[in-house]
Amino acid sequence: MIWLIGNKGMLGAEVQKQLEENKLHFVATGSEVDITNIEAMESFVTSIDTSSYFPSSLPRSLRKIKWIINCAAYTDVEGAEENPEAAARLNCEGPCNIARIARKIGAKLIHISTDYVFDGNSNTPFLEDGEKNPLGVYGKTKAEGEFLICKEMTQYFIIRTSWLYGFDGKNFVYTMTRLMNENSELKVINDQKGSPTCAVDLAAVIIRFIEKTENAKGFIGSGSTPAFGIYHYTNGDEATWYEFAREIYRIGKKTGRITNECKLIPCDSSEYPSKVQRPSYSVLNKTKIVEILKVKIPSWQKSLEKFMKNKRFEVK
């Protein structure tokens, strides 16, 4: 059985949808179980086998938590600069508590991290074992969260991703679609480069880790299961925010999501002063996950078009 933490967020909601579609036994929680309060977490785990989450016909053996997926996080990059304690509670203390609970009950953990653990001072994609040197509070707390998980347990998969967008919640694609319909021209940053990632694709990879670990026949390398550790997953290829926006506009016009004429103007980050320095290059190397999970990674352009054509697309 799987415990999904953070099911109300953009990624968590998508993971829950795919767990349901794959008919996997799971329980999902949001703020009702405070991950910064380990006593509350222990109480939830202790009482879960008699919980109303499950039908009475479900055998107790299937109520035992074997996996925890943590999609909960403090993701407001600028807000973290003003509220470092809040960011640390969710990004450091929370993951540490989850790892302790996972180790105590013998569960495996999947935790989501970020490209922001790197400083962006590179021109080649970052490897999983590359030196972490986060620039702001958000990146520092996510890096510390990774460290605490690694310190507390061994059976974990940490998946770093970047530039995430999805159907549930605010994101760059929805924001750009709305602004393009409201304005005749927009300036978009063209000196930061990364890899846009659709939450649908990332959620599928999360579930694939579980399925392939439980049924590991055919995996390469030593042992019969995927090696625990840190992995990178984003959609394929790379882009600047301006290039990302330009593709949103092209697809939006093609699909009728955008009906207005809007001129896109590339600009430098200096034209949009921020409380935190963002990585100028945050492309992640995905060779490891391709080799281990045997996944085919779609280009960000292909995933974006599929996303914008989907009937679930609804600008928020």
PDB file of N, CA, C and O in Angstrom, residues 195-247:
ATOM      1  N   SER A 195      14.734  22.825 -18.471  1.00  0.00           N
ATOM      2  CA  SER A 195      13.916  21.854 -19.201  1.00  0.00           C
ATOM      3  C   SER A 195      12.505  21.846 -18.630  1.00  0.00           C
ATOM      4  O   SER A 195      12.289  21.354 -17.518  1.00  0.00           O
ATOM      5  N   PRO A 196      11.523  22.384 -19.357  1.00  0.00           N
ATOM      6  CA  PRO A 196      10.138  22.308 -18.905  1.00  0.00           C
ATOM      7  C   PRO A 196       9.716  20.861 -18.709  1.00  0.00           C
ATOM      8  O   PRO A 196      10.132  19.974 -19.458  1.00  0.00           O
ATOM      9  N   THR A 197       8.882  20.626 -17.691  1.00  0.00           N
ATOM     10  CA  THR A 197       8.489  19.258 -17.351  1.00  0.00           C
ATOM     11  C   THR A 197       7.004  19.187 -17.040  1.00  0.00           C
ATOM     12  O   THR A 197       6.512  19.929 -16.190  1.00  0.00           O
ATOM     13  N   CYS A 198       6.313  18.290 -17.706  1.00  0.00           N
ATOM     14  CA  CYS A 198       4.884  18.100 -17.474  1.00  0.00           C
ATOM     15  C   CYS A 198       4.673  17.156 -16.291  1.00  0.00           C
ATOM     16  O   CYS A 198       5.273  16.079 -16.234  1.00  0.00           O
ATOM     17  N   ALA A 199       3.820  17.546 -15.361  1.00  0.00           N
ATOM     18  CA  ALA A 199       3.557  16.745 -14.169  1.00  0.00           C
ATOM     19  C   ALA A 199       3.002  15.366 -14.526  1.00  0.00           C
ATOM     20  O   ALA A 199       3.218  14.397 -13.793  1.00  0.00           O
ATOM     21  N   VAL A 200       2.313  15.266 -15.641  1.00  0.00           N
ATOM     22  CA  VAL A 200       1.781  13.971 -16.078  1.00  0.00           C
ATOM     23  C   VAL A 200       2.921  12.984 -16.301  1.00  0.00           C
ATOM     24  O   VAL A 200       2.858  11.823 -15.876  1.00  0.00           O
ATOM     25  N   ASP A 201       3.984  13.438 -16.960  1.00  0.00           N
ATOM     26  CA  ASP A 201       5.129  12.579 -17.247  1.00  0.00           C
ATOM     27  C   ASP A 201       5.887  12.214 -15.979  1.00  0.00           C
ATOM     28  O   ASP A 201       6.307  11.063 -15.796  1.00  0.00           O
ATOM     29  N   LEU A 202       6.076  13.194 -15.094  1.00  0.00           N
ATOM     30  CA  LEU A 202       6.793  12.927 -13.849  1.00  0.00           C
ATOM     31  C   LEU A 202       6.018  11.961 -12.964  1.00  0.00           C
ATOM     32  O   LEU A 202       6.603  11.052 -12.361  1.00  0.00           O
ATOM     33  N   ALA A 203       4.706  12.125 -12.881  1.00  0.00           N
ATOM     34  CA  ALA A 203       3.892  11.219 -12.076  1.00  0.00           C
ATOM     35  C   ALA A 203       4.001   9.789 -12.590  1.00  0.00           C
ATOM     36  O   ALA A 203       4.070   8.833 -11.807  1.00  0.00           O
ATOM     37  N   ALA A 204       4.034   9.634 -13.904  1.00  0.00           N
ATOM     38  CA  ALA A 204       4.159   8.287 -14.488  1.00  0.00           C
ATOM     39  C   ALA A 204       5.495   7.652 -14.117  1.00  0.00           C
ATOM     40  O   ALA A 204       5.570   6.441 -13.875  1.00  0.00           O
ATOM     41  N   VAL A 205       6.547   8.460 -14.056  1.00  0.00           N
ATOM     42  CA  VAL A 205       7.863   7.955 -13.672  1.00  0.00           C
ATOM     43  C   VAL A 205       7.869   7.543 -12.197  1.00  0.00           C
ATOM     44  O   VAL A 205       8.470   6.526 -11.828  1.00  0.00           O
ATOM     45  N   ILE A 206       7.207   8.319 -11.353  1.00  0.00           N
ATOM     46  CA  ILE A 206       7.111   7.969  -9.934  1.00  0.00           C
ATOM     47  C   ILE A 206       6.472   6.592  -9.772  1.00  0.00           C
ATOM     48  O   ILE A 206       6.976   5.724  -9.037  1.00  0.00           O
ATOM     49  N   ILE A 207       5.378   6.368 -10.463  1.00  0.00           N
ATOM     50  CA  ILE A 207       4.687   5.085 -10.376  1.00  0.00           C
ATOM     51  C   ILE A 207       5.536   3.975 -10.990  1.00  0.00           C
ATOM     52  O   ILE A 207       5.542   2.834 -10.501  1.00  0.00           O
ATOM     53  N   ARG A 208       6.277   4.289 -12.019  1.00  0.00           N
ATOM     54  CA  ARG A 208       7.144   3.295 -12.647  1.00  0.00           C
ATOM     55  C   ARG A 208       8.223   2.816 -11.676  1.00  0.00           C
ATOM     56  O   ARG A 208       8.575   1.627 -11.665  1.00  0.00           O
ATOM     57  N   PHE A 209       8.750   3.716 -10.861  1.00  0.00           N
ATOM     58  CA  PHE A 209       9.733   3.306  -9.848  1.00  0.00           C
ATOM     59  C   PHE A 209       9.128   2.240  -8.934  1.00  0.00           C
ATOM     60  O   PHE A 209       9.783   1.247  -8.595  1.00  0.00           O
ATOM     61  N   ILE A 210       7.890   2.460  -8.523  1.00  0.00           N
ATOM     62  CA  ILE A 210       7.245   1.509  -7.627  1.00  0.00           C
ATOM     63  C   ILE A 210       7.022   0.174  -8.323  1.00  0.00           C
ATOM     64  O   ILE A 210       7.379  -0.892  -7.805  1.00  0.00           O
ATOM     65  N   GLU A 211       6.451   0.229  -9.505  1.00  0.00           N
ATOM     66  CA  GLU A 211       6.125  -1.001 -10.224  1.00  0.00           C
ATOM     67  C   GLU A 211       7.371  -1.802 -10.569  1.00  0.00           C
ATOM     68  O   GLU A 211       7.385  -3.034 -10.443  1.00  0.00           O
ATOM     69  N   LYS A 212       8.428  -1.120 -10.988  1.00  0.00           N
ATOM     70  CA  LYS A 212       9.642  -1.830 -11.377  1.00  0.00           C
ATOM     71  C   LYS A 212      10.436  -2.325 -10.176  1.00  0.00           C
ATOM     72  O   LYS A 212      11.179  -3.298 -10.286  1.00  0.00           O
ATOM     73  N   THR A 213      10.287  -1.671  -9.048  1.00  0.00           N
ATOM     74  CA  THR A 213      10.961  -2.160  -7.844  1.00  0.00           C
ATOM     75  C   THR A 213      10.247  -3.388  -7.302  1.00  0.00           C
ATOM     76  O   THR A 213      10.879  -4.342  -6.831  1.00  0.00           O
ATOM     77  N   GLU A 214       8.918  -3.375  -7.381  1.00  0.00           N
ATOM     78  CA  GLU A 214       8.135  -4.518  -6.899  1.00  0.00           C
ATOM     79  C   GLU A 214       8.242  -5.720  -7.838  1.00  0.00           C
ATOM     80  O   GLU A 214       8.096  -6.857  -7.426  1.00  0.00           O
ATOM     81  N   ASN A 215       8.504  -5.425  -9.118  1.00  0.00           N
ATOM     82  CA  ASN A 215       8.633  -6.504 -10.107  1.00  0.00           C
ATOM     83  C   ASN A 215       9.845  -6.174 -10.961  1.00  0.00           C
ATOM     84  O   ASN A 215       9.728  -5.665 -12.063  1.00  0.00           O
ATOM     85  N   ALA A 216      11.032  -6.479 -10.431  1.00  0.00           N
ATOM     86  CA  ALA A 216      12.281  -5.935 -10.954  1.00  0.00           C
ATOM     87  C   ALA A 216      12.954  -6.763 -12.040  1.00  0.00           C
ATOM     88  O   ALA A 216      14.088  -6.500 -12.416  1.00  0.00           O
ATOM     89  N   LYS A 217      12.296  -7.748 -12.582  1.00  0.00           N
ATOM     90  CA  LYS A 217      12.911  -8.592 -13.597  1.00  0.00           C
ATOM     91  C   LYS A 217      13.368  -7.763 -14.795  1.00  0.00           C
ATOM     92  O   LYS A 217      12.649  -6.933 -15.315  1.00  0.00           O
ATOM     93  N   GLY A 218      14.598  -7.993 -15.210  1.00  0.00           N
ATOM     94  CA  GLY A 218      15.097  -7.332 -16.411  1.00  0.00           C
ATOM     95  C   GLY A 218      15.906  -6.085 -16.168  1.00  0.00           C
ATOM     96  O   GLY A 218      16.380  -5.454 -17.112  1.00  0.00           O
ATOM     97  N   PHE A 219      16.099  -5.688 -14.900  1.00  0.00           N
ATOM     98  CA  PHE A 219      16.884  -4.490 -14.645  1.00  0.00           C
ATOM     99  C   PHE A 219      18.370  -4.743 -14.809  1.00  0.00           C
ATOM    100  O   PHE A 219      18.872  -5.822 -14.493  1.00  0.00           O
ATOM    101  N   ILE A 220      19.055  -3.719 -15.291  1.00  0.00           N
ATOM    102  CA  ILE A 220      20.502  -3.832 -15.482  1.00  0.00           C
ATOM    103  C   ILE A 220      21.210  -3.564 -14.158  1.00  0.00           C
ATOM    104  O   ILE A 220      20.613  -3.101 -13.199  1.00  0.00           O
ATOM    105  N   GLY A 221      22.482  -3.831 -14.130  1.00  0.00           N
ATOM    106  CA  GLY A 221      23.277  -3.539 -12.954  1.00  0.00           C
ATOM    107  C   GLY A 221      23.213  -4.667 -11.941  1.00  0.00           C
ATOM    108  O   GLY A 221      22.554  -5.676 -12.122  1.00  0.00           O
ATOM    109  N   SER A 222      23.923  -4.482 -10.832  1.00  0.00           N
ATOM    110  CA  SER A 222      23.954  -5.517  -9.808  1.00  0.00           C
ATOM    111  C   SER A 222      22.639  -5.534  -9.037  1.00  0.00           C
ATOM    112  O   SER A 222      21.964  -4.528  -8.892  1.00  0.00           O
ATOM    113  N   GLY A 223      22.286  -6.700  -8.527  1.00  0.00           N
ATOM    114  CA  GLY A 223      21.052  -6.823  -7.774  1.00  0.00           C
ATOM    115  C   GLY A 223      19.853  -6.947  -8.703  1.00  0.00           C
ATOM    116  O   GLY A 223      19.943  -6.846  -9.914  1.00  0.00           O
ATOM    117  N   SER A 224      18.696  -7.184  -8.105  1.00  0.00           N
ATOM    118  CA  SER A 224      17.489  -7.417  -8.895  1.00  0.00           C
ATOM    119  C   SER A 224      16.535  -6.234  -8.920  1.00  0.00           C
ATOM    120  O   SER A 224      15.502  -6.287  -9.552  1.00  0.00           O
ATOM    121  N   THR A 225      16.853  -5.185  -8.206  1.00  0.00           N
ATOM    122  CA  THR A 225      15.969  -4.019  -8.157  1.00  0.00           C
ATOM    123  C   THR A 225      16.734  -2.760  -8.553  1.00  0.00           C
ATOM    124  O   THR A 225      17.968  -2.721  -8.493  1.00  0.00           O
ATOM    125  N   PRO A 226      16.026  -1.702  -8.958  1.00  0.00           N
ATOM    126  CA  PRO A 226      16.704  -0.438  -9.254  1.00  0.00           C
ATOM    127  C   PRO A 226      17.483   0.044  -8.042  1.00  0.00           C
ATOM    128  O   PRO A 226      17.005  -0.069  -6.915  1.00  0.00           O
ATOM    129  N   ALA A 227      18.651   0.560  -8.266  1.00  0.00           N
ATOM    130  CA  ALA A 227      19.473   1.044  -7.160  1.00  0.00           C
ATOM    131  C   ALA A 227      18.808   2.251  -6.501  1.00  0.00           C
ATOM    132  O   ALA A 227      18.376   3.186  -7.178  1.00  0.00           O
ATOM    133  N   PHE A 228      18.718   2.217  -5.182  1.00  0.00           N
ATOM    134  CA  PHE A 228      18.205   3.380  -4.468  1.00  0.00           C
ATOM    135  C   PHE A 228      19.184   4.534  -4.639  1.00  0.00           C
ATOM    136  O   PHE A 228      20.376   4.333  -4.852  1.00  0.00           O
ATOM    137  N   GLY A 229      18.676   5.744  -4.538  1.00  0.00           N
ATOM    138  CA  GLY A 229      19.545   6.904  -4.658  1.00  0.00           C
ATOM    139  C   GLY A 229      18.842   8.082  -5.317  1.00  0.00           C
ATOM    140  O   GLY A 229      17.612   8.190  -5.300  1.00  0.00           O
ATOM    141  N   ILE A 230      19.635   8.957  -5.908  1.00  0.00           N
ATOM    142  CA  ILE A 230      19.134  10.192  -6.518  1.00  0.00           C
ATOM    143  C   ILE A 230      19.063  10.033  -8.032  1.00  0.00           C
ATOM    144  O   ILE A 230      19.990   9.504  -8.649  1.00  0.00           O
ATOM    145  N   TYR A 231      17.964  10.498  -8.601  1.00  0.00           N
ATOM    146  CA  TYR A 231      17.752  10.446 -10.044  1.00  0.00           C
ATOM    147  C   TYR A 231      17.280  11.806 -10.543  1.00  0.00           C
ATOM    148  O   TYR A 231      16.726  12.596  -9.770  1.00  0.00           O
ATOM    149  N   HIS A 232      17.485  12.043 -11.824  1.00  0.00           N
ATOM    150  CA  HIS A 232      16.982  13.257 -12.453  1.00  0.00           C
ATOM    151  C   HIS A 232      15.908  12.892 -13.471  1.00  0.00           C
ATOM    152  O   HIS A 232      16.066  11.941 -14.240  1.00  0.00           O
ATOM    153  N   TYR A 233      14.816  13.668 -13.453  1.00  0.00           N
ATOM    154  CA  TYR A 233      13.818  13.501 -14.508  1.00  0.00           C
ATOM    155  C   TYR A 233      13.217  14.855 -14.898  1.00  0.00           C
ATOM    156  O   TYR A 233      12.681  15.587 -14.043  1.00  0.00           O
ATOM    157  N   THR A 234      13.309  15.179 -16.170  1.00  0.00           N
ATOM    158  CA  THR A 234      12.599  16.304 -16.775  1.00  0.00           C
ATOM    159  C   THR A 234      12.181  15.836 -18.160  1.00  0.00           C
ATOM    160  O   THR A 234      12.572  14.758 -18.610  1.00  0.00           O
ATOM    161  N   ASN A 235      11.422  16.646 -18.852  1.00  0.00           N
ATOM    162  CA  ASN A 235      11.191  16.362 -20.263  1.00  0.00           C
ATOM    163  C   ASN A 235      12.478  16.623 -21.032  1.00  0.00           C
ATOM    164  O   ASN A 235      13.417  17.265 -20.537  1.00  0.00           O
ATOM    165  N   GLY A 236      12.550  16.117 -22.266  1.00  0.00           N
ATOM    166  CA  GLY A 236      13.780  16.204 -23.046  1.00  0.00           C
ATOM    167  C   GLY A 236      14.026  17.571 -23.646  1.00  0.00           C
ATOM    168  O   GLY A 236      13.122  18.396 -23.766  1.00  0.00           O
ATOM    169  N   ASP A 237      15.265  17.815 -24.011  1.00  0.00           N
ATOM    170  CA  ASP A 237      15.729  19.061 -24.625  1.00  0.00           C
ATOM    171  C   ASP A 237      15.749  20.195 -23.600  1.00  0.00           C
ATOM    172  O   ASP A 237      15.427  20.000 -22.430  1.00  0.00           O
ATOM    173  N   GLU A 238      16.129  21.369 -24.033  1.00  0.00           N
ATOM    174  CA  GLU A 238      16.237  22.507 -23.129  1.00  0.00           C
ATOM    175  C   GLU A 238      15.723  23.767 -23.817  1.00  0.00           C
ATOM    176  O   GLU A 238      15.591  23.827 -25.037  1.00  0.00           O
ATOM    177  N   ALA A 239      15.442  24.787 -23.010  1.00  0.00           N
ATOM    178  CA  ALA A 239      14.886  26.029 -23.548  1.00  0.00           C
ATOM    179  C   ALA A 239      15.094  27.161 -22.556  1.00  0.00           C
ATOM    180  O   ALA A 239      15.301  26.922 -21.362  1.00  0.00           O
ATOM    181  N   THR A 240      15.001  28.379 -23.049  1.00  0.00           N
ATOM    182  CA  THR A 240      14.912  29.532 -22.157  1.00  0.00           C
ATOM    183  C   THR A 240      13.430  29.775 -21.878  1.00  0.00           C
ATOM    184  O   THR A 240      12.552  29.222 -22.549  1.00  0.00           O
ATOM    185  N   TRP A 241      13.141  30.618 -20.913  1.00  0.00           N
ATOM    186  CA  TRP A 241      11.743  30.945 -20.635  1.00  0.00           C
ATOM    187  C   TRP A 241      11.082  31.590 -21.863  1.00  0.00           C
ATOM    188  O   TRP A 241       9.912  31.338 -22.139  1.00  0.00           O
ATOM    189  N   TYR A 242      11.853  32.389 -22.593  1.00  0.00           N
ATOM    190  CA  TYR A 242      11.323  33.010 -23.810  1.00  0.00           C
ATOM    191  C   TYR A 242      10.977  31.958 -24.853  1.00  0.00           C
ATOM    192  O   TYR A 242       9.903  32.004 -25.475  1.00  0.00           O
ATOM    193  N   GLU A 243      11.853  30.986 -25.033  1.00  0.00           N
ATOM    194  CA  GLU A 243      11.584  29.922 -26.006  1.00  0.00           C
ATOM    195  C   GLU A 243      10.385  29.069 -25.569  1.00  0.00           C
ATOM    196  O   GLU A 243       9.581  28.632 -26.406  1.00  0.00           O
ATOM    197  N   PHE A 244      10.278  28.850 -24.276  1.00  0.00           N
ATOM    198  CA  PHE A 244       9.138  28.133 -23.702  1.00  0.00           C
ATOM    199  C   PHE A 244       7.845  28.907 -24.008  1.00  0.00           C
ATOM    200  O   PHE A 244       6.852  28.339 -24.484  1.00  0.00           O
ATOM    201  N   ALA A 245       7.872  30.206 -23.744  1.00  0.00           N
ATOM    202  CA  ALA A 245       6.700  31.050 -23.977  1.00  0.00           C
ATOM    203  C   ALA A 245       6.324  31.103 -25.457  1.00  0.00           C
ATOM    204  O   ALA A 245       5.143  31.087 -25.813  1.00  0.00           O
ATOM    205  N   ARG A 246       7.328  31.163 -26.303  1.00  0.00           N
ATOM    206  CA  ARG A 246       7.070  31.220 -27.745  1.00  0.00           C
ATOM    207  C   ARG A 246       6.348  29.961 -28.225  1.00  0.00           C
ATOM    208  O   ARG A 246       5.449  30.027 -29.066  1.00  0.00           O
ATOM    209  N   GLU A 247       6.730  28.807 -27.649  1.00  0.00           N
ATOM    210  CA  GLU A 247       6.068  27.556 -28.019  1.00  0.00           C
ATOM    211  C   GLU A 247       4.653  27.500 -27.458  1.00  0.00           C
ATOM    212  O   GLU A 247       3.730  26.971 -28.105  1.00  0.00           O
TER     213      GLU A 247
END
